[in-house]
Amino acid sequence: MKKDLSDVDVAWLRGRTVVVRADFNVPIESGRITNDQRIRASLPTLEALAQAGARVIVLSHLGRPKGKVDPAQSLAPVALRLAALLERPVSFIPHSGGVEAAEPIARLPDGVVALLENTRFMAGETTNDAGLAAAWAALGDLFVNDAFGTAHRAHASTAGLAKAMVERGNEAVAGMLMSRELRFLEEVLRNPERPFIAIIGGAKVSSKIGVISALLPRVDRLLIGGAMANTFFRALGLDTGSSLVEEDSVGIAGDLLEQGGETLVLPIDCVVAAEMSRDAEVRVVARTDVTGDDKILDIGPQTRTRFTDMIRRSRSIVWNGPMGVFEIDAFAEGTMQVAHAVAVACDGGALGVLGGGDSAAAAERAGVVDRLTHVSTGGGASLQLLAGAPLPGVDALTNHGTRS
Ligand code: ADP
Ligand code: MG
């Protein structure tokens, strides 16, 4: 078990400098933030620290600037939004580190939040440079990692900074968002109430093989939808017409089918169209009747009934990946019905955890976000955790039972 913010003495925080790694990797279009969910998710930790009178230095990456300053990927708009949401002044420091950042930090009053510029403007960030990590660690008395979305990467501002902070004799703890993410995802894996069902969809089998094979022996049912079902259809020897198929993964899909037996449930019918477009002519066909120009773009009505019946009867649910191209109305129904079924199960007391950026957008579109037990803010990180693989950003934090 890792220490989190609740293990830190509130009185101790007054006047201390706390370095927080947040995940402010939000979509920005021509300078405007189009979705501030990730900023909102970080507020409880930042508010608690500021309230306690700490000086709060926040680090985050944004986009992939590849170690160079790129004004288009500046965190400046995030600082403005953060100040508005926190209802506190946020001091934006237009440097990612170094002496230019250290000097304004030294002048910060207690209880103030400061945001440094994009960590990925620094060359050593994604290579987990020990010197860079040590320089960030030297800014504060405590490190709080609240960036669940990047916990699966060992970068200088995540795993490296935690390690460096501990080496200085200080602690590195999980923030409130991070501990909430870990609590729900670990709970559903540790001792799930049964029936336990997993729903896996989305574009690629290859990105989710680890999760499928780790979950298969644990769950009562594993439902496959989305484009990845096509790769499984091919492993069954079915014609998939012009659908998206990952040729390289057909062999693995076959292995998973064999390993899964009755547990692995594939769609039986599909919505097909010749074009992935709004005004395409749409047909419903059995999975054995897909051919020629057909692109499979959603699960069919019989599959929806089967899937939603199983979901509604479940007590533990892990959902990752949409059932079809839900961004287009004509192919959204499968995903919408699955979203509603998961919400109904949660209304009845089931534990329902959703991961994946596109899946979260689908749940929002279905209007069910507030009814789900937990919507994870981390796509890759939640997949890695569900696959049973270590998260470097978490592993580097201080263990319980270590001195305080
Ligand atoms: P998440 O972000 O939730 O992990 P993925 O990124 O794996 O999900 O996949 C989401 C994408 O998969 C969506 O953009 C959706 O349009 C696409 N998709 C789902 N089903 C199909 C399909 N049958 N054909 C093509 N694309 C699909
Ligand atoms: Mg995605």
XYZ file of C-alpha atoms and ligand atoms in Angstrom:
432
model
C 0.000 0.000 0.000
C 1.220 3.455 -0.934
C 0.907 6.537 1.232
C -1.536 9.178 0.109
C -2.455 12.712 1.080
C -4.537 11.509 4.030
C -1.305 10.183 5.585
C 0.216 13.677 5.634
C -0.278 15.775 8.781
C -2.304 18.850 7.814
C -0.615 21.077 10.406
C 2.801 20.110 9.015
C 1.794 21.428 5.590
C 1.587 25.092 6.635
C 4.439 26.987 5.015
C 5.871 23.878 3.339
C 6.454 23.724 -0.385
C 4.673 20.836 -2.029
C 5.438 19.723 -5.578
C 2.349 18.260 -7.241
C 2.352 16.353 -10.523
C -1.061 16.786 -12.104
C -2.366 15.593 -15.446
C -3.450 18.728 -17.290
C -3.094 17.122 -20.706
C -6.354 18.647 -21.938
C -7.508 19.134 -25.538
C -6.776 22.699 -26.701
C -7.982 24.065 -30.034
C -6.629 27.462 -31.135
C -5.833 28.445 -27.575
C -9.188 27.323 -26.147
C -9.615 24.365 -23.781
C -12.373 22.190 -25.228
C -12.697 19.796 -22.263
C -11.516 20.669 -18.756
C -12.444 17.368 -17.078
C -8.813 16.636 -16.172
C -8.368 20.049 -14.554
C -11.557 19.562 -12.546
C -10.384 16.121 -11.429
C -7.243 17.667 -9.870
C -9.082 20.295 -7.812
C -9.619 18.326 -4.555
C -5.874 17.749 -4.045
C -4.862 21.310 -4.945
C -7.615 22.827 -2.819
C -6.689 20.674 0.195
C -3.021 21.688 -0.038
C -3.714 25.396 -0.548
C -6.287 25.341 2.264
C -3.674 23.819 4.580
C -1.373 26.764 3.861
C 1.165 24.971 1.687
C 2.915 26.632 -1.222
C 1.816 24.459 -4.127
C 4.041 24.004 -7.186
C 2.177 22.163 -9.922
C 3.843 20.322 -12.793
C 2.122 18.814 -15.828
C 2.820 17.814 -19.386
C 0.677 18.872 -22.342
C 0.830 17.198 -25.748
C 4.103 15.950 -27.172
C 6.495 18.896 -27.633
C 9.469 16.479 -27.682
C 11.811 18.292 -25.298
C 11.578 21.702 -27.000
C 9.659 24.861 -26.176
C 6.541 25.071 -28.359
C 4.275 28.052 -27.559
C 1.306 26.195 -29.095
C 1.597 23.639 -26.288
C 1.948 26.124 -23.435
C 0.106 25.516 -20.162
C -0.784 29.229 -19.940
C -4.476 28.667 -20.855
C -4.630 25.904 -18.241
C -3.400 28.299 -15.530
C -6.296 30.654 -16.309
C -8.879 27.876 -16.243
C -7.385 26.421 -13.074
C -7.625 29.784 -11.313
C -11.278 30.117 -12.353
C -12.164 26.608 -11.164
C -10.180 26.824 -7.912
C -11.480 30.340 -7.253
C -7.936 31.215 -6.153
C -5.182 33.119 -7.896
C -2.822 30.807 -9.774
C 0.624 32.118 -10.528
C 1.814 30.918 -13.938
C 5.587 30.550 -14.148
C 6.548 30.493 -17.839
C 9.523 28.159 -17.271
C 9.493 24.398 -16.806
C 12.390 24.414 -14.332
C 15.877 25.748 -13.800
C 16.926 29.007 -12.136
C 14.297 31.015 -14.058
C 11.589 28.999 -12.300
C 13.326 28.771 -8.922
C 13.474 32.533 -8.431
C 9.702 33.293 -8.699
C 8.981 30.133 -6.670
C 11.114 31.445 -3.820
C 8.927 34.573 -3.666
C 5.581 32.724 -3.464
C 3.501 33.391 -0.357
C 1.993 30.511 1.667
C -1.276 29.029 0.401
C -0.589 30.028 -3.187
C -0.770 27.721 -6.211
C 1.830 28.117 -8.958
C 1.853 26.260 -12.262
C 5.144 25.731 -14.064
C 5.332 25.528 -17.860
C 4.916 22.184 -19.717
C 7.302 19.529 -18.317
C 7.815 18.122 -21.817
C 9.539 21.358 -22.896
C 12.508 19.860 -20.980
C 14.711 17.396 -22.854
C 15.056 14.969 -19.934
C 11.358 14.581 -19.101
C 10.388 11.563 -21.195
C 13.812 9.935 -20.797
C 13.431 10.128 -16.995
C 16.651 12.105 -16.587
C 17.820 11.792 -12.982
C 19.315 15.300 -12.881
C 16.076 16.903 -14.037
C 14.073 14.849 -11.532
C 16.443 15.886 -8.736
C 16.110 19.557 -9.687
C 12.304 19.366 -9.468
C 12.538 17.445 -6.183
C 14.770 20.198 -4.766
C 11.895 22.688 -5.153
C 9.849 21.205 -2.309
C 9.452 19.305 0.961
C 6.901 16.772 -0.288
C 5.908 15.268 -3.644
C 2.278 14.510 -4.417
C 1.642 12.524 -7.571
C -1.944 13.035 -8.719
C -1.318 12.293 -12.413
C -2.971 8.913 -12.770
C -3.179 9.416 -16.549
C 0.615 9.233 -16.865
C 1.262 6.730 -14.062
C 2.102 4.036 -16.625
C 5.115 6.011 -17.828
C 8.418 6.416 -15.985
C 9.136 10.078 -16.684
C 11.312 12.564 -14.776
C 8.290 14.449 -13.356
C 6.531 11.237 -12.237
C 8.567 8.180 -11.186
C 11.896 10.064 -11.312
C 10.690 12.924 -9.123
C 9.200 10.514 -6.575
C 12.470 8.622 -6.342
C 14.507 11.833 -6.057
C 12.203 13.222 -3.345
C 12.552 10.018 -1.306
C 16.338 10.118 -1.778
C 16.330 13.597 -0.221
C 14.721 12.062 2.878
C 11.248 13.380 2.083
C 8.084 11.551 1.101
C 6.271 10.984 -2.186
C 2.556 10.269 -1.809
C -0.496 9.711 -4.009
C -2.882 12.625 -4.473
C -6.625 12.298 -3.952
C -7.446 11.578 -7.591
C -4.648 9.033 -7.851
C -5.766 7.202 -4.710
C -9.393 7.204 -5.850
C -8.382 5.679 -9.193
C -6.252 3.021 -7.498
C -8.939 2.217 -4.935
C -11.700 1.448 -7.453
C -9.542 -0.332 -10.004
C -7.838 -2.466 -7.352
C -11.135 -3.173 -5.586
C -12.724 -4.600 -8.712
C -9.708 -6.834 -9.267
C -9.079 -7.955 -5.699
C -12.380 -9.337 -4.572
C -15.133 -8.674 -7.098
C -18.720 -9.451 -6.232
C -20.068 -11.869 -8.865
C -21.166 -12.051 -11.585
C -18.103 -10.105 -12.721
C -18.244 -8.948 -16.339
C -15.788 -7.119 -18.577
C -16.815 -5.250 -21.718
C -13.913 -4.550 -24.051
C -14.272 -2.616 -27.287
C -12.622 0.120 -29.271
C -10.428 0.203 -32.277
C -7.512 -2.125 -31.720
C -7.055 -5.583 -30.197
C -3.308 -4.997 -30.010
C -3.642 -2.185 -27.444
C -5.866 -4.295 -25.199
C -4.464 -7.841 -25.459
C -2.830 -7.518 -22.041
C -6.127 -6.582 -20.406
C -8.143 -9.240 -22.200
C -5.768 -12.034 -21.248
C -5.423 -10.808 -17.650
C -9.181 -10.428 -17.175
C -10.275 -13.655 -18.920
C -9.433 -15.993 -16.018
C -10.974 -13.581 -13.473
C -14.320 -12.675 -15.020
C -17.519 -14.644 -15.548
C -18.045 -13.061 -18.960
C -15.883 -10.970 -21.252
C -17.864 -9.219 -23.978
C -16.037 -8.049 -27.090
C -17.383 -5.226 -29.270
C -16.092 -2.440 -31.483
C -13.643 -2.868 -34.330
C -11.618 -5.351 -32.304
C -14.463 -7.875 -32.652
C -13.663 -7.967 -36.381
C -10.219 -9.371 -35.679
C -11.865 -12.119 -33.613
C -14.346 -12.784 -36.454
C -11.390 -13.345 -38.754
C -9.903 -15.775 -36.257
C -13.217 -17.677 -36.544
C -12.722 -17.763 -40.312
C -15.559 -15.304 -41.044
C -15.634 -12.820 -43.934
C -15.319 -9.271 -42.539
C -15.816 -7.475 -45.868
C -14.089 -4.065 -45.790
C -14.093 -3.742 -41.995
C -11.120 -2.604 -39.935
C -9.093 -5.719 -39.051
C -5.676 -5.998 -37.448
C -4.105 -8.709 -39.545
C -1.151 -9.035 -37.156
C -3.443 -9.847 -34.240
C -5.645 -12.528 -35.851
C -3.422 -15.286 -34.411
C -3.575 -13.847 -30.888
C -7.338 -13.420 -31.187
C -7.547 -17.133 -32.022
C -5.507 -18.008 -28.933
C -7.750 -15.846 -26.753
C -10.867 -17.514 -28.214
C -9.446 -20.905 -27.315
C -8.378 -19.765 -23.847
C -11.703 -18.009 -23.209
C -14.161 -20.730 -24.166
C -17.693 -19.787 -23.062
C -16.412 -16.803 -21.083
C -15.477 -14.834 -24.195
C -18.627 -13.523 -25.890
C -18.531 -12.111 -29.425
C -21.263 -10.182 -31.251
C -23.698 -12.314 -33.286
C -24.993 -9.547 -35.569
C -23.617 -6.278 -36.873
C -24.578 -2.890 -38.280
C -22.781 -2.467 -41.595
C -22.399 0.322 -44.153
C -20.196 0.910 -47.161
C -18.998 4.228 -45.705
C -18.235 5.428 -42.210
C -20.382 8.508 -42.693
C -23.469 10.222 -41.353
C -25.656 9.582 -44.404
C -24.445 6.101 -45.290
C -27.018 3.447 -46.099
C -27.079 1.180 -43.065
C -27.980 -2.536 -42.851
C -28.178 -5.074 -40.040
C -26.692 -8.474 -40.885
C -25.726 -11.684 -39.078
C -21.968 -11.872 -38.498
C -21.880 -14.712 -41.027
C -23.356 -12.483 -43.781
C -20.774 -9.678 -43.873
C -19.174 -9.352 -47.299
C -17.728 -7.146 -50.060
C -17.985 -3.422 -49.295
C -19.503 -3.938 -45.841
C -17.810 -2.165 -42.970
C -18.884 -3.369 -39.522
C -19.507 -0.174 -37.559
C -21.676 -1.207 -34.584
C -22.990 -4.288 -32.782
C -26.417 -5.392 -34.035
C -29.745 -5.400 -32.134
C -29.604 -9.082 -31.110
C -26.109 -8.574 -29.713
C -27.261 -5.455 -27.843
C -30.025 -7.437 -26.151
C -27.625 -10.231 -25.228
C -24.956 -7.878 -23.923
C -27.310 -5.618 -21.959
C -29.063 -8.628 -20.329
C -25.718 -9.924 -19.122
C -24.573 -6.475 -17.964
C -27.753 -5.779 -15.999
C -27.354 -9.055 -14.082
C -23.732 -8.305 -13.118
C -22.459 -7.050 -9.753
C -18.986 -5.983 -10.909
C -18.324 -4.389 -14.288
C -15.187 -3.225 -16.039
C -15.865 -1.387 -19.302
C -13.197 -0.180 -21.712
C -13.829 0.734 -25.329
C -16.934 1.660 -27.343
C -18.998 -0.961 -29.187
C -18.971 0.943 -32.465
C -18.297 4.274 -34.121
C -20.436 6.049 -31.511
C -19.276 9.460 -32.753
C -21.764 9.008 -35.642
C -25.449 8.636 -34.658
C -26.121 5.787 -37.076
C -23.470 3.647 -35.339
C -23.911 4.832 -31.732
C -26.813 2.684 -30.563
C -24.781 -0.324 -29.387
C -22.517 1.836 -27.256
C -25.447 3.892 -25.907
C -27.364 0.770 -24.854
C -24.297 -0.691 -23.171
C -23.741 2.623 -21.343
C -27.333 2.615 -20.098
C -27.137 -1.026 -19.015
C -23.978 -0.344 -16.993
C -25.689 2.673 -15.396
C -28.763 0.572 -14.508
C -26.537 -2.079 -12.886
C -24.752 0.655 -10.872
C -28.132 2.136 -9.834
C -28.841 -1.323 -8.377
C -25.603 -1.319 -6.370
C -23.159 -2.952 -8.797
C -19.576 -1.644 -8.941
C -19.078 -0.232 -12.453
C -15.705 1.126 -13.536
C -15.153 2.729 -16.926
C -11.750 3.417 -18.477
C -10.589 4.918 -21.760
C -10.818 8.421 -23.172
C -13.250 7.610 -25.964
C -15.360 5.424 -23.676
C -15.621 8.284 -21.186
C -16.785 10.540 -24.035
C -19.376 7.893 -24.964
C -20.651 7.731 -21.369
C -20.935 11.505 -21.377
C -22.878 11.400 -24.608
C -25.197 8.776 -23.098
C -25.656 11.071 -20.072
C -24.741 8.344 -17.568
C -21.421 9.565 -16.118
C -22.905 10.470 -12.726
C -24.525 7.051 -12.346
C -21.316 5.045 -12.845
C -19.263 4.111 -9.769
C -16.061 5.450 -11.278
C -14.973 6.904 -14.592
C -11.216 6.647 -14.845
C -9.277 9.670 -16.093
C -6.468 7.443 -17.372
C -6.802 5.326 -20.492
C -3.404 3.654 -20.797
C -2.810 3.657 -17.039
C -6.132 1.977 -16.250
C -5.493 -0.647 -18.945
C -2.052 -1.341 -17.534
C -3.402 -1.668 -13.999
C -6.232 -3.959 -15.133
C -3.683 -6.048 -17.016
C -1.841 -6.528 -13.744
C 1.266 -4.687 -14.957
C 3.146 -2.297 -12.657
C 2.613 1.473 -12.816
C 6.032 3.171 -12.436
C 4.461 6.437 -11.229
C 2.781 4.566 -8.367
C 5.557 2.101 -7.566
C 7.996 4.941 -6.811
C 5.745 6.402 -4.066
C 6.441 5.957 -0.345
C 5.108 2.717 1.155
C 2.936 2.570 4.243
C 4.977 1.537 7.233
C 7.891 3.738 6.144
C 8.830 6.525 8.581
C 6.776 9.684 8.426
P -10.868 4.081 -25.517
O -10.286 5.447 -25.775
O -12.163 4.144 -24.760
O -9.867 3.132 -24.913
P -10.276 3.170 -28.179
O -9.374 4.340 -28.358
O -9.690 1.829 -28.073
O -11.260 3.446 -26.928
O -11.292 3.119 -29.408
C -12.240 4.118 -29.666
C -12.477 4.309 -31.134
O -12.805 3.089 -31.755
C -13.616 5.248 -31.380
O -13.128 6.407 -32.002
C -14.553 4.477 -32.292
O -15.079 5.255 -33.349
C -13.663 3.385 -32.836
N -14.423 2.205 -33.233
C -15.227 1.468 -32.459
N -15.821 0.496 -33.187
C -15.361 0.627 -34.448
C -15.600 -0.080 -35.678
N -16.448 -1.115 -35.705
N -14.956 0.348 -36.783
C -14.120 1.392 -36.741
N -13.856 2.095 -35.621
C -14.463 1.719 -34.484
Mg -8.967 6.128 -27.325
